[in-house]
Amino acid sequence: MHSFLRSAALALTLLGSAQAATAVTTSDVHLRRTPNGAVLRVIPDQTLLTVSCAADWCRTSYAGRGGYVARRFVRQVTRSAPLAGRGVTLYVTCAQMRAAGAAPIRVGKPGYRTALDRDGDGWACRYDRQR
């Protein structure tokens, strides 16, 4: 019971975080429902993720599922950046990013999101008509 309460407290702390960073997995890693909880799926090595970390765990999402990965299995690619506030732009779709004249955006630049980087090459909304 004590372990569950500690995991729940950590989950609430991570969910309340307003900072996120881009990271890459350093090996195959388990996406867990809660810190130390049931495994939801395996995230492959070298997968680019957006993470919010506290202590030993990082909150993230992969393949439509939200959960936690152990911090020791991810390497931060960009520093934490605010998810909202003055000067921060969130593009929901690539069409919206292109309409604003901002596409493509490289990992680490404001507006980049892994959800808009379909091939995981570090470029959000890179458009190649020849493909």
CSV table of N, CA and C in Angstrom, one decimal, residues 14-86:
chain,number,residue,atom,x,y,z
A,14,LEU,N,4.3,14.6,-11.4
A,14,LEU,CA,4.7,14.7,-12.8
A,14,LEU,C,3.6,15.2,-13.6
A,15,LEU,N,2.4,14.9,-13.4
A,15,LEU,CA,1.2,15.4,-14.1
A,15,LEU,C,1.1,16.9,-13.9
A,16,GLY,N,1.5,17.4,-12.8
A,16,GLY,CA,1.4,18.8,-12.5
A,16,GLY,C,2.5,19.6,-13.1
A,17,SER,N,3.5,19.0,-13.6
A,17,SER,CA,4.7,19.7,-14.1
A,17,SER,C,4.3,20.5,-15.4
A,18,ALA,N,4.9,21.7,-15.5
A,18,ALA,CA,4.6,22.5,-16.7
A,18,ALA,C,5.8,22.6,-17.6
A,19,GLN,N,6.8,21.7,-17.4
A,19,GLN,CA,8.0,21.7,-18.2
A,19,GLN,C,8.1,20.4,-18.9
A,20,ALA,N,8.6,20.5,-20.1
A,20,ALA,CA,8.8,19.3,-20.9
A,20,ALA,C,10.1,19.4,-21.7
A,21,ALA,N,10.7,18.2,-22.0
A,21,ALA,CA,11.9,18.2,-22.8
A,21,ALA,C,11.8,17.1,-23.8
A,22,THR,N,12.6,17.2,-24.8
A,22,THR,CA,12.6,16.1,-25.8
A,22,THR,C,13.8,15.2,-25.4
A,23,ALA,N,13.5,13.9,-25.5
A,23,ALA,CA,14.5,12.9,-25.1
A,23,ALA,C,14.4,11.7,-26.1
A,24,VAL,N,15.5,10.9,-26.1
A,24,VAL,CA,15.6,9.7,-27.0
A,24,VAL,C,15.8,8.5,-26.0
A,25,THR,N,15.2,7.4,-26.3
A,25,THR,CA,15.4,6.2,-25.5
A,25,THR,C,16.8,5.7,-25.8
A,26,THR,N,17.5,5.2,-24.8
A,26,THR,CA,18.9,4.6,-25.0
A,26,THR,C,18.9,3.1,-25.1
A,27,SER,N,17.7,2.5,-25.0
A,27,SER,CA,17.5,1.0,-25.2
A,27,SER,C,16.0,0.8,-25.3
A,28,ASP,N,15.6,-0.4,-25.5
A,28,ASP,CA,14.2,-0.8,-25.5
A,28,ASP,C,13.8,-0.5,-24.0
A,29,VAL,N,12.7,0.2,-23.8
A,29,VAL,CA,12.2,0.5,-22.5
A,29,VAL,C,10.8,0.3,-22.3
A,30,HIS,N,10.4,-0.1,-21.1
A,30,HIS,CA,9.0,-0.4,-20.8
A,30,HIS,C,8.2,0.9,-20.5
A,31,LEU,N,7.1,1.1,-21.2
A,31,LEU,CA,6.1,2.2,-20.9
A,31,LEU,C,5.2,1.6,-19.8
A,32,ARG,N,5.2,2.2,-18.6
A,32,ARG,CA,4.4,1.7,-17.5
A,32,ARG,C,3.2,2.6,-17.2
A,33,ARG,N,2.1,1.9,-16.7
A,33,ARG,CA,0.9,2.6,-16.4
A,33,ARG,C,1.2,3.7,-15.3
A,34,THR,N,2.0,3.3,-14.3
A,34,THR,CA,2.4,4.2,-13.2
A,34,THR,C,3.9,3.9,-12.9
A,35,PRO,N,4.6,4.7,-12.2
A,35,PRO,CA,6.0,4.4,-11.9
A,35,PRO,C,6.0,3.0,-11.2
A,36,ASN,N,6.8,2.1,-11.6
A,36,ASN,CA,6.9,0.8,-11.1
A,36,ASN,C,5.6,-0.1,-11.3
A,37,GLY,N,4.7,0.4,-12.2
A,37,GLY,CA,3.4,-0.3,-12.4
A,37,GLY,C,3.5,-1.3,-13.5
A,38,ALA,N,2.3,-1.7,-14.0
A,38,ALA,CA,2.2,-2.6,-15.0
A,38,ALA,C,2.7,-2.1,-16.4
A,39,VAL,N,3.3,-3.0,-17.1
A,39,VAL,CA,3.9,-2.6,-18.4
A,39,VAL,C,2.8,-2.5,-19.5
A,40,LEU,N,2.7,-1.4,-20.2
A,40,LEU,CA,1.7,-1.2,-21.2
A,40,LEU,C,2.2,-1.6,-22.6
A,41,ARG,N,3.5,-1.3,-22.9
A,41,ARG,CA,4.1,-1.7,-24.1
A,41,ARG,C,5.6,-1.4,-24.0
A,42,VAL,N,6.3,-1.8,-25.0
A,42,VAL,CA,7.8,-1.6,-25.1
A,42,VAL,C,8.1,-0.5,-26.1
A,43,ILE,N,8.8,0.5,-25.7
A,43,ILE,CA,9.2,1.6,-26.6
A,43,ILE,C,10.6,1.2,-27.2
A,44,PRO,N,10.8,1.1,-28.5
A,44,PRO,CA,12.1,0.7,-29.1
A,44,PRO,C,13.2,1.7,-28.8
A,45,ASP,N,14.4,1.2,-28.9
A,45,ASP,CA,15.6,2.0,-28.7
A,45,ASP,C,15.7,3.1,-29.7
A,46,GLN,N,16.2,4.2,-29.4
A,46,GLN,CA,16.4,5.4,-30.2
A,46,GLN,C,15.0,6.0,-30.7
A,47,THR,N,14.0,5.9,-29.8
A,47,THR,CA,12.7,6.5,-30.1
A,47,THR,C,12.7,7.9,-29.5
A,48,LEU,N,12.3,8.9,-30.3
A,48,LEU,CA,12.2,10.3,-29.8
A,48,LEU,C,10.9,10.5,-29.0
A,49,LEU,N,11.0,11.1,-27.8
A,49,LEU,CA,9.8,11.3,-27.0
A,49,LEU,C,9.8,12.7,-26.4
A,50,THR,N,8.7,13.2,-26.0
A,50,THR,CA,8.6,14.4,-25.2
A,50,THR,C,8.3,13.9,-23.8
A,51,VAL,N,9.2,14.3,-22.9
A,51,VAL,CA,9.1,13.8,-21.5
A,51,VAL,C,9.0,14.9,-20.5
A,52,SER,N,8.4,14.6,-19.3
A,52,SER,CA,8.4,15.5,-18.2
A,52,SER,C,8.9,14.7,-17.0
A,53,CYS,N,10.1,15.0,-16.5
A,53,CYS,CA,10.7,14.1,-15.6
A,53,CYS,C,10.8,14.7,-14.2
A,54,ALA,N,10.7,13.8,-13.2
A,54,ALA,CA,10.9,14.2,-11.8
A,54,ALA,C,11.5,12.9,-11.1
A,55,ALA,N,12.5,13.1,-10.3
A,55,ALA,CA,13.1,12.0,-9.6
A,55,ALA,C,13.6,10.9,-10.6
A,56,ASP,N,13.2,9.7,-10.5
A,56,ASP,CA,13.6,8.6,-11.3
A,56,ASP,C,12.7,8.2,-12.5
A,57,TRP,N,11.6,9.0,-12.6
A,57,TRP,CA,10.6,8.6,-13.6
A,57,TRP,C,10.3,9.8,-14.5
A,58,CYS,N,9.9,9.5,-15.8
A,58,CYS,CA,9.5,10.5,-16.8
A,58,CYS,C,8.1,10.2,-17.3
A,59,ARG,N,7.2,11.1,-17.3
A,59,ARG,CA,5.9,11.0,-17.9
A,59,ARG,C,6.1,11.2,-19.4
A,60,THR,N,5.4,10.4,-20.2
A,60,THR,CA,5.5,10.5,-21.7
A,60,THR,C,4.3,9.8,-22.3
A,61,SER,N,4.3,9.8,-23.6
A,61,SER,CA,3.3,9.1,-24.3
A,61,SER,C,3.9,8.4,-25.5
A,62,TYR,N,3.4,7.3,-25.9
A,62,TYR,CA,3.9,6.5,-27.1
A,62,TYR,C,2.8,5.7,-27.7
A,63,ALA,N,2.7,5.8,-29.0
A,63,ALA,CA,1.7,5.0,-29.7
A,63,ALA,C,0.3,5.2,-29.1
A,64,GLY,N,-0.1,6.4,-28.7
A,64,GLY,CA,-1.4,6.7,-28.2
A,64,GLY,C,-1.6,6.4,-26.8
A,65,ARG,N,-0.6,5.9,-26.0
A,65,ARG,CA,-0.7,5.6,-24.6
A,65,ARG,C,0.2,6.4,-23.8
A,66,GLY,N,-0.4,7.0,-22.7
A,66,GLY,CA,0.4,7.8,-21.8
A,66,GLY,C,0.9,6.9,-20.7
A,67,GLY,N,2.1,7.2,-20.1
A,67,GLY,CA,2.6,6.4,-19.1
A,67,GLY,C,3.9,6.9,-18.6
A,68,TYR,N,4.7,6.1,-18.0
A,68,TYR,CA,6.0,6.4,-17.4
A,68,TYR,C,7.1,5.5,-17.9
A,69,VAL,N,8.3,6.1,-18.0
A,69,VAL,CA,9.5,5.4,-18.3
A,69,VAL,C,10.6,5.7,-17.3
A,70,ALA,N,11.4,4.8,-17.0
A,70,ALA,CA,12.5,5.0,-16.1
A,70,ALA,C,13.5,6.1,-16.7
A,71,ARG,N,13.8,7.1,-15.9
A,71,ARG,CA,14.6,8.2,-16.4
A,71,ARG,C,16.0,7.7,-16.9
A,72,ARG,N,16.5,6.6,-16.3
A,72,ARG,CA,17.9,6.1,-16.7
A,72,ARG,C,17.9,5.6,-18.1
A,73,PHE,N,16.7,5.4,-18.7
A,73,PHE,CA,16.7,4.8,-20.1
A,73,PHE,C,16.4,5.9,-21.2
A,74,VAL,N,16.4,7.2,-20.8
A,74,VAL,CA,16.2,8.2,-21.8
A,74,VAL,C,17.3,9.2,-21.7
A,75,ARG,N,17.7,9.8,-22.8
A,75,ARG,CA,18.8,10.8,-22.8
A,75,ARG,C,18.1,12.1,-23.3
A,76,GLN,N,18.2,13.1,-22.6
A,76,GLN,CA,17.6,14.4,-22.9
A,76,GLN,C,18.3,15.0,-24.2
A,77,VAL,N,17.5,15.4,-25.2
A,77,VAL,CA,18.0,16.0,-26.4
A,77,VAL,C,18.0,17.5,-26.3
A,78,THR,N,16.9,18.0,-25.7
A,78,THR,CA,16.7,19.5,-25.6
A,78,THR,C,16.5,19.8,-24.1
A,79,ARG,N,16.8,21.0,-23.7
A,79,ARG,CA,16.5,21.4,-22.4
A,79,ARG,C,15.0,21.6,-22.2
A,80,SER,N,14.6,21.6,-21.0
A,80,SER,CA,13.1,21.8,-20.7
A,80,SER,C,12.7,23.2,-21.2
A,81,ALA,N,11.5,23.2,-21.7
A,81,ALA,CA,10.9,24.4,-22.2
A,81,ALA,C,9.5,24.5,-21.8
A,82,PRO,N,9.0,25.7,-21.5
A,82,PRO,CA,7.6,25.9,-21.1
A,82,PRO,C,6.7,25.4,-22.2
A,83,LEU,N,5.6,24.7,-21.7
A,83,LEU,CA,4.6,24.2,-22.6
A,83,LEU,C,3.6,25.3,-23.0
A,84,ALA,N,3.5,26.3,-22.2
A,84,ALA,CA,2.5,27.4,-22.4
A,84,ALA,C,3.1,28.7,-21.9
A,85,GLY,N,2.5,29.7,-22.3
A,85,GLY,CA,2.9,31.0,-21.8
A,85,GLY,C,3.4,31.9,-23.0
A,86,ARG,N,3.9,33.1,-22.6
A,86,ARG,CA,4.3,34.1,-23.6
A,86,ARG,C,5.4,33.6,-24.5
